[in-house]
């Protein structure tokens, strides 16, 4: 569910509490939390509604200047049902705090490395985690297509792999490209040391 930037800022301060969409079927469920540029946006309710039942108050709560403006927005898509969606700001993205945590205990470090090893084992391309962490560490703020090309990968595949690292708090997106988070640098150091220890045994 895409939400315009200006609407996100209104959600953050509580000025927008509803959204309306025309969908063939619901694309979100109550309790869903969307990660956005302002943090988490929670879906509080989803219900089909007859457009004739939409009120002026509904339109205002959805960030529209009038009911007519909202109906015109919904009319841009002819197919599907109209859904009334409750939304609220649910706080900052927990990955932001996570990526600053670089003082890892032995148990935390082991859990992260285990997750990364699973990524490597599940990949049809072979191990990739250390390669991408090193690539981003060495080339911060470089466009994703350029980083992907250096590996001979499709950009969409490269971005998908980086998102897996981001979920663990290891990378962060910049206006252009990426950089390792403090947590990511700590994990990269541990992976490099583990690799060296493995070669020396």
mmCIF file with all atom_site columns, C-alpha atoms in Angstrom:
data_model
loop_
_atom_site.group_PDB
_atom_site.id
_atom_site.type_symbol
_atom_site.label_atom_id
_atom_site.label_alt_id
_atom_site.label_comp_id
_atom_site.label_asym_id
_atom_site.label_entity_id
_atom_site.label_seq_id
_atom_site.pdbx_PDB_ins_code
_atom_site.Cartn_x
_atom_site.Cartn_y
_atom_site.Cartn_z
_atom_site.occupancy
_atom_site.B_iso_or_equiv
_atom_site.pdbx_formal_charge
_atom_site.auth_seq_id
_atom_site.auth_comp_id
_atom_site.auth_asym_id
_atom_site.auth_atom_id
_atom_site.pdbx_PDB_model_num
ATOM 1   C CA . UNK A 1 1   ? 0.000   0.000   0.000   1.00 0.00 ? 1   UNK A CA 1
ATOM 2   C CA . UNK A 1 2   ? 1.676   3.166   -1.210  1.00 0.00 ? 2   UNK A CA 1
ATOM 3   C CA . UNK A 1 3   ? 1.145   6.346   0.804   1.00 0.00 ? 3   UNK A CA 1
ATOM 4   C CA . UNK A 1 4   ? 2.224   9.757   -0.549  1.00 0.00 ? 4   UNK A CA 1
ATOM 5   C CA . UNK A 1 5   ? 4.975   11.528  1.388   1.00 0.00 ? 5   UNK A CA 1
ATOM 6   C CA . UNK A 1 6   ? 2.787   14.503  2.313   1.00 0.00 ? 6   UNK A CA 1
ATOM 7   C CA . UNK A 1 7   ? 0.156   12.123  3.684   1.00 0.00 ? 7   UNK A CA 1
ATOM 8   C CA . UNK A 1 8   ? 2.747   10.250  5.734   1.00 0.00 ? 8   UNK A CA 1
ATOM 9   C CA . UNK A 1 9   ? 3.706   13.448  7.542   1.00 0.00 ? 9   UNK A CA 1
ATOM 10  C CA . UNK A 1 10  ? 0.033   14.095  8.334   1.00 0.00 ? 10  UNK A CA 1
ATOM 11  C CA . UNK A 1 11  ? -0.319  10.542  9.667   1.00 0.00 ? 11  UNK A CA 1
ATOM 12  C CA . UNK A 1 12  ? 2.695   11.111  11.903  1.00 0.00 ? 12  UNK A CA 1
ATOM 13  C CA . UNK A 1 13  ? 1.030   14.069  13.650  1.00 0.00 ? 13  UNK A CA 1
ATOM 14  C CA . UNK A 1 14  ? -2.420  12.459  13.739  1.00 0.00 ? 14  UNK A CA 1
ATOM 15  C CA . UNK A 1 15  ? -4.006  14.755  11.148  1.00 0.00 ? 15  UNK A CA 1
ATOM 16  C CA . UNK A 1 16  ? -4.811  11.802  8.848   1.00 0.00 ? 16  UNK A CA 1
ATOM 17  C CA . UNK A 1 17  ? -6.430  8.700   10.330  1.00 0.00 ? 17  UNK A CA 1
ATOM 18  C CA . UNK A 1 18  ? -8.160  7.176   7.303   1.00 0.00 ? 18  UNK A CA 1
ATOM 19  C CA . UNK A 1 19  ? -7.291  6.065   3.793   1.00 0.00 ? 19  UNK A CA 1
ATOM 20  C CA . UNK A 1 20  ? -9.535  4.981   0.939   1.00 0.00 ? 20  UNK A CA 1
ATOM 21  C CA . UNK A 1 21  ? -8.498  2.655   -1.842  1.00 0.00 ? 21  UNK A CA 1
ATOM 22  C CA . UNK A 1 22  ? -10.230 0.836   -4.701  1.00 0.00 ? 22  UNK A CA 1
ATOM 23  C CA . UNK A 1 23  ? -8.963  -2.750  -4.789  1.00 0.00 ? 23  UNK A CA 1
ATOM 24  C CA . UNK A 1 24  ? -10.065 -6.068  -6.263  1.00 0.00 ? 24  UNK A CA 1
ATOM 25  C CA . UNK A 1 25  ? -9.401  -7.485  -2.778  1.00 0.00 ? 25  UNK A CA 1
ATOM 26  C CA . UNK A 1 26  ? -7.925  -6.096  0.451   1.00 0.00 ? 26  UNK A CA 1
ATOM 27  C CA . UNK A 1 27  ? -4.164  -5.653  0.213   1.00 0.00 ? 27  UNK A CA 1
ATOM 28  C CA . UNK A 1 28  ? -3.654  -5.053  3.928   1.00 0.00 ? 28  UNK A CA 1
ATOM 29  C CA . UNK A 1 29  ? -5.204  -6.473  7.083   1.00 0.00 ? 29  UNK A CA 1
ATOM 30  C CA . UNK A 1 30  ? -5.905  -4.952  10.503  1.00 0.00 ? 30  UNK A CA 1
ATOM 31  C CA . UNK A 1 31  ? -2.719  -5.129  12.525  1.00 0.00 ? 31  UNK A CA 1
ATOM 32  C CA . UNK A 1 32  ? -0.446  -4.852  9.492   1.00 0.00 ? 32  UNK A CA 1
ATOM 33  C CA . UNK A 1 33  ? 2.471   -2.500  10.099  1.00 0.00 ? 33  UNK A CA 1
ATOM 34  C CA . UNK A 1 34  ? 3.946   -0.735  7.092   1.00 0.00 ? 34  UNK A CA 1
ATOM 35  C CA . UNK A 1 35  ? 7.540   0.474   7.156   1.00 0.00 ? 35  UNK A CA 1
ATOM 36  C CA . UNK A 1 36  ? 7.679   3.972   5.718   1.00 0.00 ? 36  UNK A CA 1
ATOM 37  C CA . UNK A 1 37  ? 10.028  6.947   5.631   1.00 0.00 ? 37  UNK A CA 1
ATOM 38  C CA . UNK A 1 38  ? 8.441   8.335   8.839   1.00 0.00 ? 38  UNK A CA 1
ATOM 39  C CA . UNK A 1 39  ? 8.523   5.003   10.667  1.00 0.00 ? 39  UNK A CA 1
ATOM 40  C CA . UNK A 1 40  ? 5.768   2.455   11.218  1.00 0.00 ? 40  UNK A CA 1
ATOM 41  C CA . UNK A 1 41  ? 2.201   3.020   10.039  1.00 0.00 ? 41  UNK A CA 1
ATOM 42  C CA . UNK A 1 42  ? -0.321  0.565   11.480  1.00 0.00 ? 42  UNK A CA 1
ATOM 43  C CA . UNK A 1 43  ? -3.522  -0.536  9.767   1.00 0.00 ? 43  UNK A CA 1
ATOM 44  C CA . UNK A 1 44  ? -6.252  -0.428  12.423  1.00 0.00 ? 44  UNK A CA 1
ATOM 45  C CA . UNK A 1 45  ? -9.285  -1.410  10.330  1.00 0.00 ? 45  UNK A CA 1
ATOM 46  C CA . UNK A 1 46  ? -10.226 -2.455  6.801   1.00 0.00 ? 46  UNK A CA 1
ATOM 47  C CA . UNK A 1 47  ? -13.807 -2.556  5.522   1.00 0.00 ? 47  UNK A CA 1
ATOM 48  C CA . UNK A 1 48  ? -15.531 -2.349  2.151   1.00 0.00 ? 48  UNK A CA 1
ATOM 49  C CA . UNK A 1 49  ? -17.755 0.707   1.821   1.00 0.00 ? 49  UNK A CA 1
ATOM 50  C CA . UNK A 1 50  ? -20.260 2.042   -0.686  1.00 0.00 ? 50  UNK A CA 1
ATOM 51  C CA . UNK A 1 51  ? -18.796 5.309   -2.018  1.00 0.00 ? 51  UNK A CA 1
ATOM 52  C CA . UNK A 1 52  ? -22.197 6.911   -1.450  1.00 0.00 ? 52  UNK A CA 1
ATOM 53  C CA . UNK A 1 53  ? -21.694 6.359   2.291   1.00 0.00 ? 53  UNK A CA 1
ATOM 54  C CA . UNK A 1 54  ? -18.421 8.288   2.435   1.00 0.00 ? 54  UNK A CA 1
ATOM 55  C CA . UNK A 1 55  ? -18.917 11.459  4.461   1.00 0.00 ? 55  UNK A CA 1
ATOM 56  C CA . UNK A 1 56  ? -17.271 14.858  4.433   1.00 0.00 ? 56  UNK A CA 1
ATOM 57  C CA . UNK A 1 57  ? -15.683 13.939  7.768   1.00 0.00 ? 57  UNK A CA 1
ATOM 58  C CA . UNK A 1 58  ? -14.245 10.779  6.192   1.00 0.00 ? 58  UNK A CA 1
ATOM 59  C CA . UNK A 1 59  ? -12.700 12.840  3.406   1.00 0.00 ? 59  UNK A CA 1
ATOM 60  C CA . UNK A 1 60  ? -11.141 15.261  5.887   1.00 0.00 ? 60  UNK A CA 1
ATOM 61  C CA . UNK A 1 61  ? -9.761  12.389  7.980   1.00 0.00 ? 61  UNK A CA 1
ATOM 62  C CA . UNK A 1 62  ? -8.201  10.967  4.795   1.00 0.00 ? 62  UNK A CA 1
ATOM 63  C CA . UNK A 1 63  ? -6.439  14.253  4.016   1.00 0.00 ? 63  UNK A CA 1
ATOM 64  C CA . UNK A 1 64  ? -8.715  15.437  1.209   1.00 0.00 ? 64  UNK A CA 1
ATOM 65  C CA . UNK A 1 65  ? -10.117 18.951  1.006   1.00 0.00 ? 65  UNK A CA 1
ATOM 66  C CA . UNK A 1 66  ? -13.613 17.697  0.201   1.00 0.00 ? 66  UNK A CA 1
ATOM 67  C CA . UNK A 1 67  ? -15.713 14.597  -0.342  1.00 0.00 ? 67  UNK A CA 1
ATOM 68  C CA . UNK A 1 68  ? -15.826 15.381  -4.063  1.00 0.00 ? 68  UNK A CA 1
ATOM 69  C CA . UNK A 1 69  ? -12.016 15.406  -4.233  1.00 0.00 ? 69  UNK A CA 1
ATOM 70  C CA . UNK A 1 70  ? -11.871 11.986  -2.554  1.00 0.00 ? 70  UNK A CA 1
ATOM 71  C CA . UNK A 1 71  ? -14.519 10.537  -4.879  1.00 0.00 ? 71  UNK A CA 1
ATOM 72  C CA . UNK A 1 72  ? -12.629 11.884  -7.904  1.00 0.00 ? 72  UNK A CA 1
ATOM 73  C CA . UNK A 1 73  ? -9.481  10.183  -6.593  1.00 0.00 ? 73  UNK A CA 1
ATOM 74  C CA . UNK A 1 74  ? -11.334 6.863   -6.263  1.00 0.00 ? 74  UNK A CA 1
ATOM 75  C CA . UNK A 1 75  ? -12.915 7.247   -9.716  1.00 0.00 ? 75  UNK A CA 1
ATOM 76  C CA . UNK A 1 76  ? -9.495  7.175   -11.366 1.00 0.00 ? 76  UNK A CA 1
ATOM 77  C CA . UNK A 1 77  ? -9.677  3.393   -11.062 1.00 0.00 ? 77  UNK A CA 1
ATOM 78  C CA . UNK A 1 78  ? -12.869 1.786   -12.313 1.00 0.00 ? 78  UNK A CA 1
ATOM 79  C CA . UNK A 1 79  ? -12.497 -1.812  -11.164 1.00 0.00 ? 79  UNK A CA 1
ATOM 80  C CA . UNK A 1 80  ? -12.721 -3.181  -7.650  1.00 0.00 ? 80  UNK A CA 1
ATOM 81  C CA . UNK A 1 81  ? -14.424 -2.305  -4.383  1.00 0.00 ? 81  UNK A CA 1
ATOM 82  C CA . UNK A 1 82  ? -13.774 0.769   -2.271  1.00 0.00 ? 82  UNK A CA 1
ATOM 83  C CA . UNK A 1 83  ? -12.186 0.107   1.115   1.00 0.00 ? 83  UNK A CA 1
ATOM 84  C CA . UNK A 1 84  ? -12.142 2.362   4.169   1.00 0.00 ? 84  UNK A CA 1
ATOM 85  C CA . UNK A 1 85  ? -8.839  1.837   5.981   1.00 0.00 ? 85  UNK A CA 1
ATOM 86  C CA . UNK A 1 86  ? -8.033  3.016   9.490   1.00 0.00 ? 86  UNK A CA 1
ATOM 87  C CA . UNK A 1 87  ? -4.406  4.086   9.907   1.00 0.00 ? 87  UNK A CA 1
ATOM 88  C CA . UNK A 1 88  ? -2.203  5.464   12.674  1.00 0.00 ? 88  UNK A CA 1
ATOM 89  C CA . UNK A 1 89  ? 1.428   6.288   13.338  1.00 0.00 ? 89  UNK A CA 1
ATOM 90  C CA . UNK A 1 90  ? 2.915   3.407   15.324  1.00 0.00 ? 90  UNK A CA 1
ATOM 91  C CA . UNK A 1 91  ? 6.351   4.772   16.167  1.00 0.00 ? 91  UNK A CA 1
ATOM 92  C CA . UNK A 1 92  ? 9.835   4.749   14.685  1.00 0.00 ? 92  UNK A CA 1
ATOM 93  C CA . UNK A 1 93  ? 11.139  1.891   12.572  1.00 0.00 ? 93  UNK A CA 1
ATOM 94  C CA . UNK A 1 94  ? 12.789  -0.507  15.065  1.00 0.00 ? 94  UNK A CA 1
ATOM 95  C CA . UNK A 1 95  ? 15.567  -1.151  12.554  1.00 0.00 ? 95  UNK A CA 1
ATOM 96  C CA . UNK A 1 96  ? 16.825  2.401   13.156  1.00 0.00 ? 96  UNK A CA 1
ATOM 97  C CA . UNK A 1 97  ? 17.570  1.663   16.804  1.00 0.00 ? 97  UNK A CA 1
ATOM 98  C CA . UNK A 1 98  ? 18.772  -1.838  15.953  1.00 0.00 ? 98  UNK A CA 1
ATOM 99  C CA . UNK A 1 99  ? 21.405  -0.694  13.491  1.00 0.00 ? 99  UNK A CA 1
ATOM 100 C CA . UNK A 1 100 ? 23.050  1.520   16.131  1.00 0.00 ? 100 UNK A CA 1
ATOM 101 C CA . UNK A 1 101 ? 23.574  -1.445  18.461  1.00 0.00 ? 101 UNK A CA 1
ATOM 102 C CA . UNK A 1 102 ? 27.147  -2.491  17.752  1.00 0.00 ? 102 UNK A CA 1
ATOM 103 C CA . UNK A 1 103 ? 28.162  -3.738  21.211  1.00 0.00 ? 103 UNK A CA 1
ATOM 104 C CA . UNK A 1 104 ? 27.011  -7.294  20.565  1.00 0.00 ? 104 UNK A CA 1
ATOM 105 C CA . UNK A 1 105 ? 27.078  -10.062 23.121  1.00 0.00 ? 105 UNK A CA 1
ATOM 106 C CA . UNK A 1 106 ? 28.459  -13.433 22.096  1.00 0.00 ? 106 UNK A CA 1
ATOM 107 C CA . UNK A 1 107 ? 24.900  -14.780 21.897  1.00 0.00 ? 107 UNK A CA 1
ATOM 108 C CA . UNK A 1 108 ? 23.690  -11.870 19.741  1.00 0.00 ? 108 UNK A CA 1
ATOM 109 C CA . UNK A 1 109 ? 26.654  -12.168 17.411  1.00 0.00 ? 109 UNK A CA 1
ATOM 110 C CA . UNK A 1 110 ? 26.153  -15.925 17.085  1.00 0.00 ? 110 UNK A CA 1
ATOM 111 C CA . UNK A 1 111 ? 22.442  -15.473 16.286  1.00 0.00 ? 111 UNK A CA 1
ATOM 112 C CA . UNK A 1 112 ? 23.165  -12.922 13.558  1.00 0.00 ? 112 UNK A CA 1
ATOM 113 C CA . UNK A 1 113 ? 25.900  -15.032 11.994  1.00 0.00 ? 113 UNK A CA 1
ATOM 114 C CA . UNK A 1 114 ? 23.602  -18.063 12.051  1.00 0.00 ? 114 UNK A CA 1
ATOM 115 C CA . UNK A 1 115 ? 20.959  -16.071 10.165  1.00 0.00 ? 115 UNK A CA 1
ATOM 116 C CA . UNK A 1 116 ? 23.555  -14.929 7.625   1.00 0.00 ? 116 UNK A CA 1
ATOM 117 C CA . UNK A 1 117 ? 24.766  -18.486 7.142   1.00 0.00 ? 117 UNK A CA 1
ATOM 118 C CA . UNK A 1 118 ? 21.172  -19.482 6.359   1.00 0.00 ? 118 UNK A CA 1
ATOM 119 C CA . UNK A 1 119 ? 21.055  -16.777 3.687   1.00 0.00 ? 119 UNK A CA 1
ATOM 120 C CA . UNK A 1 120 ? 24.215  -18.162 2.120   1.00 0.00 ? 120 UNK A CA 1
ATOM 121 C CA . UNK A 1 121 ? 23.003  -21.766 2.216   1.00 0.00 ? 121 UNK A CA 1
ATOM 122 C CA . UNK A 1 122 ? 19.640  -20.876 0.686   1.00 0.00 ? 122 UNK A CA 1
ATOM 123 C CA . UNK A 1 123 ? 21.176  -18.939 -2.207  1.00 0.00 ? 123 UNK A CA 1
ATOM 124 C CA . UNK A 1 124 ? 21.349  -20.524 -5.646  1.00 0.00 ? 124 UNK A CA 1
ATOM 125 C CA . UNK A 1 125 ? 24.182  -18.096 -6.399  1.00 0.00 ? 125 UNK A CA 1
ATOM 126 C CA . UNK A 1 126 ? 26.313  -19.444 -3.587  1.00 0.00 ? 126 UNK A CA 1
ATOM 127 C CA . UNK A 1 127 ? 27.528  -17.496 -0.541  1.00 0.00 ? 127 UNK A CA 1
ATOM 128 C CA . UNK A 1 128 ? 26.963  -13.764 -0.933  1.00 0.00 ? 128 UNK A CA 1
ATOM 129 C CA . UNK A 1 129 ? 26.703  -12.155 2.509   1.00 0.00 ? 129 UNK A CA 1
ATOM 130 C CA . UNK A 1 130 ? 30.382  -11.362 3.055   1.00 0.00 ? 130 UNK A CA 1
ATOM 131 C CA . UNK A 1 131 ? 30.746  -10.175 -0.542  1.00 0.00 ? 131 UNK A CA 1
ATOM 132 C CA . UNK A 1 132 ? 27.915  -7.662  -0.278  1.00 0.00 ? 132 UNK A CA 1
ATOM 133 C CA . UNK A 1 133 ? 28.885  -6.420  3.173   1.00 0.00 ? 133 UNK A CA 1
ATOM 134 C CA . UNK A 1 134 ? 32.423  -5.797  1.953   1.00 0.00 ? 134 UNK A CA 1
ATOM 135 C CA . UNK A 1 135 ? 31.146  -4.162  -1.231  1.00 0.00 ? 135 UNK A CA 1
ATOM 136 C CA . UNK A 1 136 ? 28.939  -1.702  0.653   1.00 0.00 ? 136 UNK A CA 1
ATOM 137 C CA . UNK A 1 137 ? 31.668  -1.042  3.224   1.00 0.00 ? 137 UNK A CA 1
ATOM 138 C CA . UNK A 1 138 ? 34.108  -0.201  0.451   1.00 0.00 ? 138 UNK A CA 1
ATOM 139 C CA . UNK A 1 139 ? 31.690  1.734   -1.752  1.00 0.00 ? 139 UNK A CA 1
ATOM 140 C CA . UNK A 1 140 ? 29.190  3.637   0.385   1.00 0.00 ? 140 UNK A CA 1
ATOM 141 C CA . UNK A 1 141 ? 26.735  5.965   -1.361  1.00 0.00 ? 141 UNK A CA 1
ATOM 142 C CA . UNK A 1 142 ? 27.220  4.236   -4.722  1.00 0.00 ? 142 UNK A CA 1
ATOM 143 C CA . UNK A 1 143 ? 24.129  3.588   -6.846  1.00 0.00 ? 143 UNK A CA 1
ATOM 144 C CA . UNK A 1 144 ? 22.621  0.122   -6.463  1.00 0.00 ? 144 UNK A CA 1
ATOM 145 C CA . UNK A 1 145 ? 22.731  -0.530  -10.245 1.00 0.00 ? 145 UNK A CA 1
ATOM 146 C CA . UNK A 1 146 ? 26.461  0.203   -10.240 1.00 0.00 ? 146 UNK A CA 1
ATOM 147 C CA . UNK A 1 147 ? 27.103  -2.084  -7.274  1.00 0.00 ? 147 UNK A CA 1
ATOM 148 C CA . UNK A 1 148 ? 24.994  -4.815  -8.871  1.00 0.00 ? 148 UNK A CA 1
ATOM 149 C CA . UNK A 1 149 ? 26.817  -4.468  -12.188 1.00 0.00 ? 149 UNK A CA 1
ATOM 150 C CA . UNK A 1 150 ? 30.130  -4.941  -10.419 1.00 0.00 ? 150 UNK A CA 1
ATOM 151 C CA . UNK A 1 151 ? 28.902  -8.340  -9.264  1.00 0.00 ? 151 UNK A CA 1
ATOM 152 C CA . UNK A 1 152 ? 27.261  -9.207  -12.572 1.00 0.00 ? 152 UNK A CA 1
ATOM 153 C CA . UNK A 1 153 ? 23.859  -9.250  -10.853 1.00 0.00 ? 153 UNK A CA 1
ATOM 154 C CA . UNK A 1 154 ? 20.502  -7.823  -11.842 1.00 0.00 ? 154 UNK A CA 1
ATOM 155 C CA . UNK A 1 155 ? 19.720  -4.697  -9.811  1.00 0.00 ? 155 UNK A CA 1
ATOM 156 C CA . UNK A 1 156 ? 16.423  -6.071  -8.500  1.00 0.00 ? 156 UNK A CA 1
ATOM 157 C CA . UNK A 1 157 ? 18.160  -9.201  -7.185  1.00 0.00 ? 157 UNK A CA 1
ATOM 158 C CA . UNK A 1 158 ? 20.913  -7.153  -5.567  1.00 0.00 ? 158 UNK A CA 1
ATOM 159 C CA . UNK A 1 159 ? 18.387  -4.901  -3.820  1.00 0.00 ? 159 UNK A CA 1
ATOM 160 C CA . UNK A 1 160 ? 16.476  -7.929  -2.558  1.00 0.00 ? 160 UNK A CA 1
ATOM 161 C CA . UNK A 1 161 ? 19.630  -9.302  -0.948  1.00 0.00 ? 161 UNK A CA 1
ATOM 162 C CA . UNK A 1 162 ? 20.496  -5.945  0.616   1.00 0.00 ? 162 UNK A CA 1
ATOM 163 C CA . UNK A 1 163 ? 16.991  -5.747  2.111   1.00 0.00 ? 163 UNK A CA 1
ATOM 164 C CA . UNK A 1 164 ? 17.672  -9.022  3.919   1.00 0.00 ? 164 UNK A CA 1
ATOM 165 C CA . UNK A 1 165 ? 20.711  -7.428  5.531   1.00 0.00 ? 165 UNK A CA 1
ATOM 166 C CA . UNK A 1 166 ? 18.720  -4.288  6.322   1.00 0.00 ? 166 UNK A CA 1
ATOM 167 C CA . UNK A 1 167 ? 16.127  -6.370  8.190   1.00 0.00 ? 167 UNK A CA 1
ATOM 168 C CA . UNK A 1 168 ? 18.924  -7.415  10.560  1.00 0.00 ? 168 UNK A CA 1
ATOM 169 C CA . UNK A 1 169 ? 20.004  -3.806  11.045  1.00 0.00 ? 169 UNK A CA 1
ATOM 170 C CA . UNK A 1 170 ? 23.266  -4.256  9.145   1.00 0.00 ? 170 UNK A CA 1
ATOM 171 C CA . UNK A 1 171 ? 22.795  -1.712  6.356   1.00 0.00 ? 171 UNK A CA 1
ATOM 172 C CA . UNK A 1 172 ? 20.998  1.568   5.898   1.00 0.00 ? 172 UNK A CA 1
ATOM 173 C CA . UNK A 1 173 ? 19.751  3.239   2.753   1.00 0.00 ? 173 UNK A CA 1
ATOM 174 C CA . UNK A 1 174 ? 21.083  6.646   1.771   1.00 0.00 ? 174 UNK A CA 1
ATOM 175 C CA . UNK A 1 175 ? 19.646  9.085   -0.766  1.00 0.00 ? 175 UNK A CA 1
ATOM 176 C CA . UNK A 1 176 ? 21.999  7.318   -3.155  1.00 0.00 ? 176 UNK A CA 1
ATOM 177 C CA . UNK A 1 177 ? 23.182  3.810   -2.375  1.00 0.00 ? 177 UNK A CA 1
ATOM 178 C CA . UNK A 1 178 ? 23.826  2.322   1.037   1.00 0.00 ? 178 UNK A CA 1
ATOM 179 C CA . UNK A 1 179 ? 26.243  2.258   3.924   1.00 0.00 ? 179 UNK A CA 1
ATOM 180 C CA . UNK A 1 180 ? 26.951  -0.222  6.680   1.00 0.00 ? 180 UNK A CA 1
ATOM 181 C CA . UNK A 1 181 ? 25.406  0.622   10.027  1.00 0.00 ? 181 UNK A CA 1
ATOM 182 C CA . UNK A 1 182 ? 27.536  0.479   13.189  1.00 0.00 ? 182 UNK A CA 1
ATOM 183 C CA . UNK A 1 183 ? 25.979  -2.946  13.774  1.00 0.00 ? 183 UNK A CA 1
ATOM 184 C CA . UNK A 1 184 ? 26.857  -3.971  10.225  1.00 0.00 ? 184 UNK A CA 1
ATOM 185 C CA . UNK A 1 185 ? 30.474  -2.937  10.661  1.00 0.00 ? 185 UNK A CA 1
ATOM 186 C CA . UNK A 1 186 ? 30.715  -4.954  13.879  1.00 0.00 ? 186 UNK A CA 1
ATOM 187 C CA . UNK A 1 187 ? 29.239  -8.021  12.172  1.00 0.00 ? 187 UNK A CA 1
ATOM 188 C CA . UNK A 1 188 ? 31.519  -7.622  9.153   1.00 0.00 ? 188 UNK A CA 1
ATOM 189 C CA . UNK A 1 189 ? 34.533  -7.501  11.466  1.00 0.00 ? 189 UNK A CA 1
ATOM 190 C CA . UNK A 1 190 ? 33.346  -10.695 13.154  1.00 0.00 ? 190 UNK A CA 1
ATOM 191 C CA . UNK A 1 191 ? 32.779  -12.444 9.821   1.00 0.00 ? 191 UNK A CA 1
ATOM 192 C CA . UNK A 1 192 ? 36.230  -11.462 8.601   1.00 0.00 ? 192 UNK A CA 1
ATOM 193 C CA . UNK A 1 193 ? 37.849  -12.667 11.821  1.00 0.00 ? 193 UNK A CA 1
ATOM 194 C CA . UNK A 1 194 ? 35.885  -15.932 11.638  1.00 0.00 ? 194 UNK A CA 1
ATOM 195 C CA . UNK A 1 195 ? 37.053  -16.409 8.055   1.00 0.00 ? 195 UNK A CA 1
ATOM 196 C CA . UNK A 1 196 ? 40.669  -15.831 9.091   1.00 0.00 ? 196 UNK A CA 1
ATOM 197 C CA . UNK A 1 197 ? 40.349  -18.235 12.016  1.00 0.00 ? 197 UNK A CA 1
ATOM 198 C CA . UNK A 1 198 ? 38.825  -20.822 9.686   1.00 0.00 ? 198 UNK A CA 1
ATOM 199 C CA . UNK A 1 199 ? 41.763  -20.590 7.295   1.00 0.00 ? 199 UNK A CA 1
ATOM 200 C CA . UNK A 1 200 ? 44.239  -20.954 10.132  1.00 0.00 ? 200 UNK A CA 1
ATOM 201 C CA . UNK A 1 201 ? 42.728  -24.120 11.584  1.00 0.00 ? 201 UNK A CA 1
#
